[in-house]
mmCIF file with all atom_site columns, C-alpha atoms in Angstrom:
data_model
loop_
_atom_site.group_PDB
_atom_site.id
_atom_site.type_symbol
_atom_site.label_atom_id
_atom_site.label_alt_id
_atom_site.label_comp_id
_atom_site.label_asym_id
_atom_site.label_entity_id
_atom_site.label_seq_id
_atom_site.pdbx_PDB_ins_code
_atom_site.Cartn_x
_atom_site.Cartn_y
_atom_site.Cartn_z
_atom_site.occupancy
_atom_site.B_iso_or_equiv
_atom_site.pdbx_formal_charge
_atom_site.auth_seq_id
_atom_site.auth_comp_id
_atom_site.auth_asym_id
_atom_site.auth_atom_id
_atom_site.pdbx_PDB_model_num
ATOM 1   C CA . UNK A 1 1   ? 0.000   0.000  0.000   1.00 89.00 ? 203 UNK A CA 1
ATOM 2   C CA . UNK A 1 2   ? 1.132   3.521  -0.765  1.00 97.00 ? 204 UNK A CA 1
ATOM 3   C CA . UNK A 1 3   ? 0.726   6.695  1.261   1.00 98.00 ? 205 UNK A CA 1
ATOM 4   C CA . UNK A 1 4   ? -0.870  10.137 1.123   1.00 98.00 ? 206 UNK A CA 1
ATOM 5   C CA . UNK A 1 5   ? 1.215   13.207 1.919   1.00 98.00 ? 207 UNK A CA 1
ATOM 6   C CA . UNK A 1 6   ? -0.233  16.659 2.545   1.00 98.00 ? 208 UNK A CA 1
ATOM 7   C CA . UNK A 1 7   ? 2.465   19.183 1.697   1.00 98.00 ? 209 UNK A CA 1
ATOM 8   C CA . UNK A 1 8   ? 2.135   22.876 2.661   1.00 97.00 ? 210 UNK A CA 1
ATOM 9   C CA . UNK A 1 9   ? 3.280   25.395 0.061   1.00 97.00 ? 211 UNK A CA 1
ATOM 10  C CA . UNK A 1 10  ? 4.333   29.030 0.615   1.00 96.00 ? 212 UNK A CA 1
ATOM 11  C CA . UNK A 1 11  ? 1.588   31.617 1.119   1.00 94.00 ? 213 UNK A CA 1
ATOM 12  C CA . UNK A 1 12  ? 3.847   34.233 -0.446  1.00 90.00 ? 214 UNK A CA 1
ATOM 13  C CA . UNK A 1 13  ? 7.613   33.988 -0.117  1.00 93.00 ? 215 UNK A CA 1
ATOM 14  C CA . UNK A 1 14  ? 8.991   30.926 -1.941  1.00 94.00 ? 216 UNK A CA 1
ATOM 15  C CA . UNK A 1 15  ? 11.781  30.691 0.645   1.00 94.00 ? 217 UNK A CA 1
ATOM 16  C CA . UNK A 1 16  ? 9.158   29.385 3.094   1.00 95.00 ? 218 UNK A CA 1
ATOM 17  C CA . UNK A 1 17  ? 9.056   26.056 1.230   1.00 96.00 ? 219 UNK A CA 1
ATOM 18  C CA . UNK A 1 18  ? 10.710  23.403 3.407   1.00 97.00 ? 220 UNK A CA 1
ATOM 19  C CA . UNK A 1 19  ? 13.501  21.131 2.232   1.00 97.00 ? 221 UNK A CA 1
ATOM 20  C CA . UNK A 1 20  ? 11.426  18.142 3.304   1.00 98.00 ? 222 UNK A CA 1
ATOM 21  C CA . UNK A 1 21  ? 8.459   19.375 1.290   1.00 98.00 ? 223 UNK A CA 1
ATOM 22  C CA . UNK A 1 22  ? 10.619  19.666 -1.827  1.00 98.00 ? 224 UNK A CA 1
ATOM 23  C CA . UNK A 1 23  ? 12.013  16.165 -1.325  1.00 98.00 ? 225 UNK A CA 1
ATOM 24  C CA . UNK A 1 24  ? 8.580   14.597 -0.864  1.00 98.00 ? 226 UNK A CA 1
ATOM 25  C CA . UNK A 1 25  ? 7.207   16.284 -3.973  1.00 98.00 ? 227 UNK A CA 1
ATOM 26  C CA . UNK A 1 26  ? 10.158  14.974 -5.975  1.00 98.00 ? 228 UNK A CA 1
ATOM 27  C CA . UNK A 1 27  ? 9.777   11.426 -4.675  1.00 98.00 ? 229 UNK A CA 1
ATOM 28  C CA . UNK A 1 28  ? 6.019   10.792 -4.900  1.00 98.00 ? 230 UNK A CA 1
ATOM 29  C CA . UNK A 1 29  ? 4.391   9.202  -7.928  1.00 98.00 ? 231 UNK A CA 1
ATOM 30  C CA . UNK A 1 30  ? 1.774   11.921 -8.365  1.00 98.00 ? 232 UNK A CA 1
ATOM 31  C CA . UNK A 1 31  ? 0.983   15.419 -7.103  1.00 98.00 ? 233 UNK A CA 1
ATOM 32  C CA . UNK A 1 32  ? -2.642  16.477 -6.687  1.00 97.00 ? 234 UNK A CA 1
ATOM 33  C CA . UNK A 1 33  ? -2.822  20.242 -7.180  1.00 95.00 ? 235 UNK A CA 1
ATOM 34  C CA . UNK A 1 34  ? -5.675  22.678 -6.610  1.00 90.00 ? 236 UNK A CA 1
ATOM 35  C CA . UNK A 1 35  ? -4.606  24.591 -9.729  1.00 90.00 ? 237 UNK A CA 1
ATOM 36  C CA . UNK A 1 36  ? -1.988  22.901 -11.904 1.00 93.00 ? 238 UNK A CA 1
ATOM 37  C CA . UNK A 1 37  ? -1.071  26.184 -13.589 1.00 93.00 ? 239 UNK A CA 1
ATOM 38  C CA . UNK A 1 38  ? -0.372  27.953 -10.292 1.00 91.00 ? 240 UNK A CA 1
ATOM 39  C CA . UNK A 1 39  ? 1.473   24.953 -8.869  1.00 95.00 ? 241 UNK A CA 1
ATOM 40  C CA . UNK A 1 40  ? 3.431   24.576 -12.083 1.00 95.00 ? 242 UNK A CA 1
ATOM 41  C CA . UNK A 1 41  ? 5.367   27.757 -11.326 1.00 95.00 ? 243 UNK A CA 1
ATOM 42  C CA . UNK A 1 42  ? 6.247   26.449 -7.860  1.00 96.00 ? 244 UNK A CA 1
ATOM 43  C CA . UNK A 1 43  ? 7.383   23.054 -9.110  1.00 97.00 ? 245 UNK A CA 1
ATOM 44  C CA . UNK A 1 44  ? 9.467   24.591 -11.879 1.00 97.00 ? 246 UNK A CA 1
ATOM 45  C CA . UNK A 1 45  ? 11.157  26.938 -9.385  1.00 97.00 ? 247 UNK A CA 1
ATOM 46  C CA . UNK A 1 46  ? 12.331  23.982 -7.284  1.00 97.00 ? 248 UNK A CA 1
ATOM 47  C CA . UNK A 1 47  ? 13.109  21.649 -10.189 1.00 98.00 ? 249 UNK A CA 1
ATOM 48  C CA . UNK A 1 48  ? 10.274  19.240 -9.356  1.00 98.00 ? 250 UNK A CA 1
ATOM 49  C CA . UNK A 1 49  ? 9.240   17.195 -12.400 1.00 97.00 ? 251 UNK A CA 1
ATOM 50  C CA . UNK A 1 50  ? 6.622   14.935 -10.799 1.00 98.00 ? 252 UNK A CA 1
ATOM 51  C CA . UNK A 1 51  ? 3.402   14.571 -12.772 1.00 97.00 ? 253 UNK A CA 1
ATOM 52  C CA . UNK A 1 52  ? 0.440   16.639 -11.577 1.00 97.00 ? 254 UNK A CA 1
ATOM 53  C CA . UNK A 1 53  ? -3.307  16.060 -11.596 1.00 95.00 ? 255 UNK A CA 1
ATOM 54  C CA . UNK A 1 54  ? -6.037  18.604 -10.851 1.00 93.00 ? 256 UNK A CA 1
ATOM 55  C CA . UNK A 1 55  ? -7.819  18.167 -7.503  1.00 92.00 ? 257 UNK A CA 1
ATOM 56  C CA . UNK A 1 56  ? -10.135 20.987 -6.407  1.00 86.00 ? 258 UNK A CA 1
ATOM 57  C CA . UNK A 1 57  ? -13.436 21.646 -4.655  1.00 82.00 ? 259 UNK A CA 1
ATOM 58  C CA . UNK A 1 58  ? -15.428 21.134 -7.851  1.00 84.00 ? 260 UNK A CA 1
ATOM 59  C CA . UNK A 1 59  ? -14.182 17.610 -8.569  1.00 84.00 ? 261 UNK A CA 1
ATOM 60  C CA . UNK A 1 60  ? -12.875 16.194 -5.278  1.00 83.00 ? 262 UNK A CA 1
ATOM 61  C CA . UNK A 1 61  ? -16.127 14.420 -4.342  1.00 85.00 ? 263 UNK A CA 1
ATOM 62  C CA . UNK A 1 62  ? -15.934 12.505 -7.634  1.00 87.00 ? 264 UNK A CA 1
ATOM 63  C CA . UNK A 1 63  ? -12.263 11.566 -7.524  1.00 90.00 ? 265 UNK A CA 1
ATOM 64  C CA . UNK A 1 64  ? -11.459 10.635 -3.903  1.00 94.00 ? 266 UNK A CA 1
ATOM 65  C CA . UNK A 1 65  ? -12.498 6.976  -4.313  1.00 94.00 ? 267 UNK A CA 1
ATOM 66  C CA . UNK A 1 66  ? -10.327 6.541  -7.407  1.00 95.00 ? 268 UNK A CA 1
ATOM 67  C CA . UNK A 1 67  ? -7.359  8.190  -5.710  1.00 96.00 ? 269 UNK A CA 1
ATOM 68  C CA . UNK A 1 68  ? -7.846  5.975  -2.673  1.00 96.00 ? 270 UNK A CA 1
ATOM 69  C CA . UNK A 1 69  ? -7.762  2.902  -4.902  1.00 97.00 ? 271 UNK A CA 1
ATOM 70  C CA . UNK A 1 70  ? -4.548  4.066  -6.552  1.00 97.00 ? 272 UNK A CA 1
ATOM 71  C CA . UNK A 1 71  ? -2.860  4.504  -3.178  1.00 97.00 ? 273 UNK A CA 1
ATOM 72  C CA . UNK A 1 72  ? -4.095  1.076  -2.063  1.00 97.00 ? 274 UNK A CA 1
ATOM 73  C CA . UNK A 1 73  ? -2.387  -0.390 -5.122  1.00 97.00 ? 275 UNK A CA 1
ATOM 74  C CA . UNK A 1 74  ? 0.937   1.114  -4.080  1.00 97.00 ? 276 UNK A CA 1
ATOM 75  C CA . UNK A 1 75  ? 1.175   4.683  -5.379  1.00 98.00 ? 277 UNK A CA 1
ATOM 76  C CA . UNK A 1 76  ? 2.450   7.467  -3.155  1.00 98.00 ? 278 UNK A CA 1
ATOM 77  C CA . UNK A 1 77  ? 0.537   10.661 -3.744  1.00 98.00 ? 279 UNK A CA 1
ATOM 78  C CA . UNK A 1 78  ? 1.013   14.218 -2.454  1.00 98.00 ? 280 UNK A CA 1
ATOM 79  C CA . UNK A 1 79  ? -1.705  16.843 -2.134  1.00 97.00 ? 281 UNK A CA 1
ATOM 80  C CA . UNK A 1 80  ? -0.917  20.555 -2.370  1.00 97.00 ? 282 UNK A CA 1
ATOM 81  C CA . UNK A 1 81  ? -3.136  23.648 -2.492  1.00 93.00 ? 283 UNK A CA 1
ATOM 82  C CA . UNK A 1 82  ? -2.433  26.963 -4.208  1.00 92.00 ? 284 UNK A CA 1
ATOM 83  C CA . UNK A 1 83  ? -0.904  28.286 -0.976  1.00 93.00 ? 285 UNK A CA 1
ATOM 84  C CA . UNK A 1 84  ? -0.682  27.151 2.627   1.00 94.00 ? 286 UNK A CA 1
ATOM 85  C CA . UNK A 1 85  ? -1.640  23.833 4.185   1.00 95.00 ? 287 UNK A CA 1
ATOM 86  C CA . UNK A 1 86  ? -4.112  21.623 2.283   1.00 95.00 ? 288 UNK A CA 1
ATOM 87  C CA . UNK A 1 87  ? -7.558  21.157 3.893   1.00 93.00 ? 289 UNK A CA 1
ATOM 88  C CA . UNK A 1 88  ? -7.375  24.505 5.745   1.00 92.00 ? 290 UNK A CA 1
ATOM 89  C CA . UNK A 1 89  ? -10.140 26.356 3.854   1.00 89.00 ? 291 UNK A CA 1
ATOM 90  C CA . UNK A 1 90  ? -8.941  24.403 0.806   1.00 89.00 ? 292 UNK A CA 1
ATOM 91  C CA . UNK A 1 91  ? -9.632  20.922 -0.630  1.00 89.00 ? 293 UNK A CA 1
ATOM 92  C CA . UNK A 1 92  ? -8.234  18.013 1.358   1.00 93.00 ? 294 UNK A CA 1
ATOM 93  C CA . UNK A 1 93  ? -10.655 16.896 4.051   1.00 94.00 ? 295 UNK A CA 1
ATOM 94  C CA . UNK A 1 94  ? -12.623 14.548 1.801   1.00 95.00 ? 296 UNK A CA 1
ATOM 95  C CA . UNK A 1 95  ? -9.477  12.807 0.553   1.00 96.00 ? 297 UNK A CA 1
ATOM 96  C CA . UNK A 1 96  ? -8.027  12.436 4.050   1.00 97.00 ? 298 UNK A CA 1
ATOM 97  C CA . UNK A 1 97  ? -11.331 10.997 5.272   1.00 96.00 ? 299 UNK A CA 1
ATOM 98  C CA . UNK A 1 98  ? -11.358 8.515  2.379   1.00 96.00 ? 300 UNK A CA 1
ATOM 99  C CA . UNK A 1 99  ? -7.801  7.390  3.112   1.00 97.00 ? 301 UNK A CA 1
ATOM 100 C CA . UNK A 1 100 ? -8.477  7.011  6.829   1.00 97.00 ? 302 UNK A CA 1
ATOM 101 C CA . UNK A 1 101 ? -11.539 4.892  6.045   1.00 97.00 ? 303 UNK A CA 1
ATOM 102 C CA . UNK A 1 102 ? -9.397  2.652  3.828   1.00 97.00 ? 304 UNK A CA 1
ATOM 103 C CA . UNK A 1 103 ? -6.647  2.306  6.418   1.00 97.00 ? 305 UNK A CA 1
ATOM 104 C CA . UNK A 1 104 ? -4.188  4.278  4.270   1.00 98.00 ? 306 UNK A CA 1
ATOM 105 C CA . UNK A 1 105 ? -1.368  6.095  6.051   1.00 98.00 ? 307 UNK A CA 1
ATOM 106 C CA . UNK A 1 106 ? -1.717  9.886  5.896   1.00 98.00 ? 308 UNK A CA 1
ATOM 107 C CA . UNK A 1 107 ? 1.111   12.268 6.753   1.00 98.00 ? 309 UNK A CA 1
ATOM 108 C CA . UNK A 1 108 ? 0.747   16.050 6.881   1.00 98.00 ? 310 UNK A CA 1
ATOM 109 C CA . UNK A 1 109 ? 4.041   17.904 6.789   1.00 98.00 ? 311 UNK A CA 1
ATOM 110 C CA . UNK A 1 110 ? 4.382   21.003 8.973   1.00 95.00 ? 312 UNK A CA 1
ATOM 111 C CA . UNK A 1 111 ? 4.755   24.234 7.076   1.00 92.00 ? 313 UNK A CA 1
ATOM 112 C CA . UNK A 1 112 ? 3.209   27.449 5.850   1.00 91.00 ? 314 UNK A CA 1
ATOM 113 C CA . UNK A 1 113 ? -0.312  28.500 6.762   1.00 92.00 ? 315 UNK A CA 1
ATOM 114 C CA . UNK A 1 114 ? -1.623  32.058 6.699   1.00 93.00 ? 316 UNK A CA 1
ATOM 115 C CA . UNK A 1 115 ? -3.523  32.303 9.966   1.00 95.00 ? 317 UNK A CA 1
ATOM 116 C CA . UNK A 1 116 ? -0.638  31.563 12.359  1.00 96.00 ? 318 UNK A CA 1
ATOM 117 C CA . UNK A 1 117 ? 1.542   34.601 11.534  1.00 96.00 ? 319 UNK A CA 1
ATOM 118 C CA . UNK A 1 118 ? -1.609  36.752 11.342  1.00 97.00 ? 320 UNK A CA 1
ATOM 119 C CA . UNK A 1 119 ? -2.638  35.653 14.835  1.00 97.00 ? 321 UNK A CA 1
ATOM 120 C CA . UNK A 1 120 ? 0.819   36.177 16.329  1.00 97.00 ? 322 UNK A CA 1
ATOM 121 C CA . UNK A 1 121 ? 1.268   39.568 14.637  1.00 96.00 ? 323 UNK A CA 1
ATOM 122 C CA . UNK A 1 122 ? -2.150  40.810 15.760  1.00 97.00 ? 324 UNK A CA 1
ATOM 123 C CA . UNK A 1 123 ? -1.152  41.554 19.340  1.00 97.00 ? 325 UNK A CA 1
ATOM 124 C CA . UNK A 1 124 ? -4.442  39.997 20.457  1.00 98.00 ? 326 UNK A CA 1
ATOM 125 C CA . UNK A 1 125 ? -4.587  37.136 22.978  1.00 97.00 ? 327 UNK A CA 1
ATOM 126 C CA . UNK A 1 126 ? -3.472  33.901 21.329  1.00 96.00 ? 328 UNK A CA 1
ATOM 127 C CA . UNK A 1 127 ? -3.500  31.430 24.196  1.00 95.00 ? 329 UNK A CA 1
ATOM 128 C CA . UNK A 1 128 ? -7.026  30.414 23.132  1.00 96.00 ? 330 UNK A CA 1
ATOM 129 C CA . UNK A 1 129 ? -8.500  31.073 19.705  1.00 98.00 ? 331 UNK A CA 1
ATOM 130 C CA . UNK A 1 130 ? -10.950 29.698 17.148  1.00 97.00 ? 332 UNK A CA 1
ATOM 131 C CA . UNK A 1 131 ? -10.460 29.457 13.407  1.00 97.00 ? 333 UNK A CA 1
ATOM 132 C CA . UNK A 1 132 ? -13.627 30.300 11.464  1.00 97.00 ? 334 UNK A CA 1
ATOM 133 C CA . UNK A 1 133 ? -12.220 30.450 7.928   1.00 95.00 ? 335 UNK A CA 1
ATOM 134 C CA . UNK A 1 134 ? -14.616 32.045 5.434   1.00 95.00 ? 336 UNK A CA 1
ATOM 135 C CA . UNK A 1 135 ? -17.992 33.143 6.795   1.00 96.00 ? 337 UNK A CA 1
ATOM 136 C CA . UNK A 1 136 ? -21.109 31.941 4.926   1.00 94.00 ? 338 UNK A CA 1
ATOM 137 C CA . UNK A 1 137 ? -21.793 34.307 2.035   1.00 90.00 ? 339 UNK A CA 1
ATOM 138 C CA . UNK A 1 138 ? -25.566 34.487 2.373   1.00 87.00 ? 340 UNK A CA 1
ATOM 139 C CA . UNK A 1 139 ? -27.515 31.725 4.095   1.00 88.00 ? 341 UNK A CA 1
ATOM 140 C CA . UNK A 1 140 ? -26.603 31.438 7.755   1.00 93.00 ? 342 UNK A CA 1
ATOM 141 C CA . UNK A 1 141 ? -24.291 34.465 7.826   1.00 96.00 ? 343 UNK A CA 1
ATOM 142 C CA . UNK A 1 142 ? -26.362 36.542 10.265  1.00 95.00 ? 344 UNK A CA 1
ATOM 143 C CA . UNK A 1 143 ? -26.948 33.529 12.524  1.00 96.00 ? 345 UNK A CA 1
ATOM 144 C CA . UNK A 1 144 ? -23.225 32.827 12.585  1.00 97.00 ? 346 UNK A CA 1
ATOM 145 C CA . UNK A 1 145 ? -22.352 36.438 13.397  1.00 97.00 ? 347 UNK A CA 1
ATOM 146 C CA . UNK A 1 146 ? -24.863 36.471 16.264  1.00 97.00 ? 348 UNK A CA 1
ATOM 147 C CA . UNK A 1 147 ? -23.269 33.308 17.688  1.00 97.00 ? 349 UNK A CA 1
ATOM 148 C CA . UNK A 1 148 ? -19.743 34.689 17.356  1.00 98.00 ? 350 UNK A CA 1
ATOM 149 C CA . UNK A 1 149 ? -20.713 37.948 19.094  1.00 97.00 ? 351 UNK A CA 1
ATOM 150 C CA . UNK A 1 150 ? -20.622 35.945 22.348  1.00 97.00 ? 352 UNK A CA 1
ATOM 151 C CA . UNK A 1 151 ? -17.337 34.150 21.584  1.00 98.00 ? 353 UNK A CA 1
ATOM 152 C CA . UNK A 1 152 ? -14.706 34.950 24.230  1.00 97.00 ? 354 UNK A CA 1
ATOM 153 C CA . UNK A 1 153 ? -11.750 33.510 22.322  1.00 98.00 ? 355 UNK A CA 1
ATOM 154 C CA . UNK A 1 154 ? -9.815  35.410 19.668  1.00 98.00 ? 356 UNK A CA 1
ATOM 155 C CA . UNK A 1 155 ? -11.392 34.691 16.273  1.00 98.00 ? 357 UNK A CA 1
ATOM 156 C CA . UNK A 1 156 ? -9.659  34.199 12.927  1.00 98.00 ? 358 UNK A CA 1
ATOM 157 C CA . UNK A 1 157 ? -11.333 34.709 9.548   1.00 98.00 ? 359 UNK A CA 1
ATOM 158 C CA . UNK A 1 158 ? -10.284 34.501 5.914   1.00 97.00 ? 360 UNK A CA 1
ATOM 159 C CA . UNK A 1 159 ? -11.797 37.070 3.580   1.00 97.00 ? 361 UNK A CA 1
ATOM 160 C CA . UNK A 1 160 ? -11.639 38.364 0.025   1.00 95.00 ? 362 UNK A CA 1
ATOM 161 C CA . UNK A 1 161 ? -10.264 41.898 -0.393  1.00 95.00 ? 363 UNK A CA 1
ATOM 162 C CA . UNK A 1 162 ? -13.466 42.752 -2.266  1.00 95.00 ? 364 UNK A CA 1
ATOM 163 C CA . UNK A 1 163 ? -15.642 41.877 0.757   1.00 96.00 ? 365 UNK A CA 1
ATOM 164 C CA . UNK A 1 164 ? -13.312 43.081 3.507   1.00 97.00 ? 366 UNK A CA 1
ATOM 165 C CA . UNK A 1 165 ? -14.956 46.436 4.241   1.00 97.00 ? 367 UNK A CA 1
ATOM 166 C CA . UNK A 1 166 ? -18.457 44.960 4.286   1.00 97.00 ? 368 UNK A CA 1
ATOM 167 C CA . UNK A 1 167 ? -17.324 42.219 6.670   1.00 97.00 ? 369 UNK A CA 1
ATOM 168 C CA . UNK A 1 168 ? -15.645 44.716 9.012   1.00 98.00 ? 370 UNK A CA 1
ATOM 169 C CA . UNK A 1 169 ? -18.811 46.828 9.002   1.00 98.00 ? 371 UNK A CA 1
ATOM 170 C CA . UNK A 1 170 ? -20.836 43.748 9.925   1.00 98.00 ? 372 UNK A CA 1
ATOM 171 C CA . UNK A 1 171 ? -18.377 42.986 12.731  1.00 98.00 ? 373 UNK A CA 1
ATOM 172 C CA . UNK A 1 172 ? -18.985 46.506 14.043  1.00 98.00 ? 374 UNK A CA 1
ATOM 173 C CA . UNK A 1 173 ? -22.732 45.912 13.872  1.00 97.00 ? 375 UNK A CA 1
ATOM 174 C CA . UNK A 1 174 ? -22.755 42.504 15.572  1.00 97.00 ? 376 UNK A CA 1
ATOM 175 C CA . UNK A 1 175 ? -19.656 42.629 17.806  1.00 98.00 ? 377 UNK A CA 1
ATOM 176 C CA . UNK A 1 176 ? -19.713 46.344 18.664  1.00 97.00 ? 378 UNK A CA 1
ATOM 177 C CA . UNK A 1 177 ? -17.822 49.245 17.007  1.00 97.00 ? 379 UNK A CA 1
ATOM 178 C CA . UNK A 1 178 ? -15.013 49.205 19.583  1.00 97.00 ? 380 UNK A CA 1
ATOM 179 C CA . UNK A 1 179 ? -14.091 45.517 19.182  1.00 98.00 ? 381 UNK A CA 1
ATOM 180 C CA . UNK A 1 180 ? -10.342 45.280 18.548  1.00 98.00 ? 382 UNK A CA 1
ATOM 181 C CA . UNK A 1 181 ? -9.051  43.570 15.423  1.00 98.00 ? 383 UNK A CA 1
ATOM 182 C CA . UNK A 1 182 ? -6.113  43.202 13.060  1.00 98.00 ? 384 UNK A CA 1
ATOM 183 C CA . UNK A 1 183 ? -6.213  42.805 9.291   1.00 98.00 ? 385 UNK A CA 1
ATOM 184 C CA . UNK A 1 184 ? -3.199  41.052 7.770   1.00 97.00 ? 386 UNK A CA 1
ATOM 185 C CA . UNK A 1 185 ? -2.660  40.970 4.040   1.00 96.00 ? 387 UNK A CA 1
ATOM 186 C CA . UNK A 1 186 ? 0.050   39.777 1.670   1.00 93.00 ? 388 UNK A CA 1
ATOM 187 C CA . UNK A 1 187 ? 1.595   37.690 4.464   1.00 94.00 ? 389 UNK A CA 1
ATOM 188 C CA . UNK A 1 188 ? 5.310   36.965 3.893   1.00 92.00 ? 390 UNK A CA 1
ATOM 189 C CA . UNK A 1 189 ? 5.298   39.029 0.683   1.00 91.00 ? 391 UNK A CA 1
ATOM 190 C CA . UNK A 1 190 ? 7.133   42.291 -0.064  1.00 88.00 ? 392 UNK A CA 1
ATOM 191 C CA . UNK A 1 191 ? 4.140   44.507 0.766   1.00 89.00 ? 393 UNK A CA 1
ATOM 192 C CA . UNK A 1 192 ? 2.931   42.654 3.861   1.00 93.00 ? 394 UNK A CA 1
ATOM 193 C CA . UNK A 1 193 ? 0.715   44.793 6.082   1.00 95.00 ? 395 UNK A CA 1
ATOM 194 C CA . UNK A 1 194 ? -0.758  44.288 9.542   1.00 97.00 ? 396 UNK A CA 1
ATOM 195 C CA . UNK A 1 195 ? -3.345  46.981 10.251  1.00 97.00 ? 397 UNK A CA 1
ATOM 196 C CA . UNK A 1 196 ? -4.572  47.145 13.851  1.00 98.00 ? 398 UNK A CA 1
ATOM 197 C CA . UNK A 1 197 ? -7.412  49.052 15.510  1.00 98.00 ? 399 UNK A CA 1
ATOM 198 C CA . UNK A 1 198 ? -11.113 48.769 16.220  1.00 98.00 ? 400 UNK A CA 1
ATOM 199 C CA . UNK A 1 199 ? -13.299 47.147 13.565  1.00 98.00 ? 401 UNK A CA 1
ATOM 200 C CA . UNK A 1 200 ? -14.782 50.591 12.851  1.00 98.00 ? 402 UNK A CA 1
ATOM 201 C CA . UNK A 1 201 ? -11.356 52.183 12.388  1.00 98.00 ? 403 UNK A CA 1
ATOM 202 C CA . UNK A 1 202 ? -10.260 49.340 10.109  1.00 98.00 ? 404 UNK A CA 1
ATOM 203 C CA . UNK A 1 203 ? -13.433 49.613 8.015   1.00 98.00 ? 405 UNK A CA 1
ATOM 204 C CA . UNK A 1 204 ? -12.726 53.322 7.514   1.00 98.00 ? 406 UNK A CA 1
ATOM 205 C CA . UNK A 1 205 ? -9.049  52.686 6.740   1.00 97.00 ? 407 UNK A CA 1
ATOM 206 C CA . UNK A 1 206 ? -9.738  50.088 4.063   1.00 97.00 ? 408 UNK A CA 1
ATOM 207 C CA . UNK A 1 207 ? -12.537 52.184 2.571   1.00 96.00 ? 409 UNK A CA 1
ATOM 208 C CA . UNK A 1 208 ? -9.943  54.870 1.898   1.00 96.00 ? 410 UNK A CA 1
ATOM 209 C CA . UNK A 1 209 ? -7.189  52.411 0.942   1.00 93.00 ? 411 UNK A CA 1
ATOM 210 C CA . UNK A 1 210 ? -8.474  49.651 -1.321  1.00 91.00 ? 412 UNK A CA 1
ATOM 211 C CA . UNK A 1 211 ? -7.059  46.350 -0.045  1.00 91.00 ? 413 UNK A CA 1
ATOM 212 C CA . UNK A 1 212 ? -5.281  43.850 -2.273  1.00 90.00 ? 414 UNK A CA 1
ATOM 213 C CA . UNK A 1 213 ? -4.071  40.290 -1.781  1.00 88.00 ? 415 UNK A CA 1
ATOM 214 C CA . UNK A 1 214 ? -5.014  37.482 0.562   1.00 89.00 ? 416 UNK A CA 1
ATOM 215 C CA . UNK A 1 215 ? -6.709  38.704 3.761   1.00 96.00 ? 417 UNK A CA 1
ATOM 216 C CA . UNK A 1 216 ? -6.727  37.318 7.300   1.00 98.00 ? 418 UNK A CA 1
ATOM 217 C CA . UNK A 1 217 ? -8.854  39.087 9.933   1.00 98.00 ? 419 UNK A CA 1
ATOM 218 C CA . UNK A 1 218 ? -8.124  38.498 13.606  1.00 98.00 ? 420 UNK A CA 1
ATOM 219 C CA . UNK A 1 219 ? -10.806 39.751 16.003  1.00 98.00 ? 421 UNK A CA 1
ATOM 220 C CA . UNK A 1 220 ? -10.629 39.933 19.781  1.00 98.00 ? 422 UNK A CA 1
ATOM 221 C CA . UNK A 1 221 ? -13.161 37.904 21.727  1.00 98.00 ? 423 UNK A CA 1
ATOM 222 C CA . UNK A 1 222 ? -15.892 39.262 23.973  1.00 97.00 ? 424 UNK A CA 1
ATOM 223 C CA . UNK A 1 223 ? -14.343 40.554 27.177  1.00 92.00 ? 425 UNK A CA 1
ATOM 224 C CA . UNK A 1 224 ? -16.095 39.505 30.377  1.00 78.00 ? 426 UNK A CA 1
#
């Protein structure tokens, strides 16, 4: 029987790729990539010539059984996402679940993920926190925000730059205008920014300065 590897890839700076990650990607029989075009640049940079196959949220429910069978027959396969650790707000969970059900060994390498540096840089309490990823776009969004208004732990969200201001305004509405937060963007890249303040101040700031790049929002929990 083969094995499934989950290999984190850099969220920005290519120097964040680990030596172990490079070795695994060179040694496996196949790499499952969220976007083969995006991953192609990464593989070329590190001289990785392993064959790739597309594996994303639109096809993963159809392909996990076939991939599981291939690993059972002896193939070693690696899963990567466009950036960060697979299965963290990216495809991966369904494949890991399939492999676990089949008794296939799964190994996730440690490495890059966006929310950890955002949390540490925020200056907000990080001894206890909850990762919420992307909020529901429409159905269930208000219910979720009402629930999180009572959350005492620091909260972490992913968001699109196009929806950032609206989300911050909703945080002000549901969590209170003085709730402290930090918006991190372009983590590990040349123009990395960590903007701190109340959710109201941050909404105003990013209304005047249009945000670009990947966004992580860290919000302080309800203080007792």
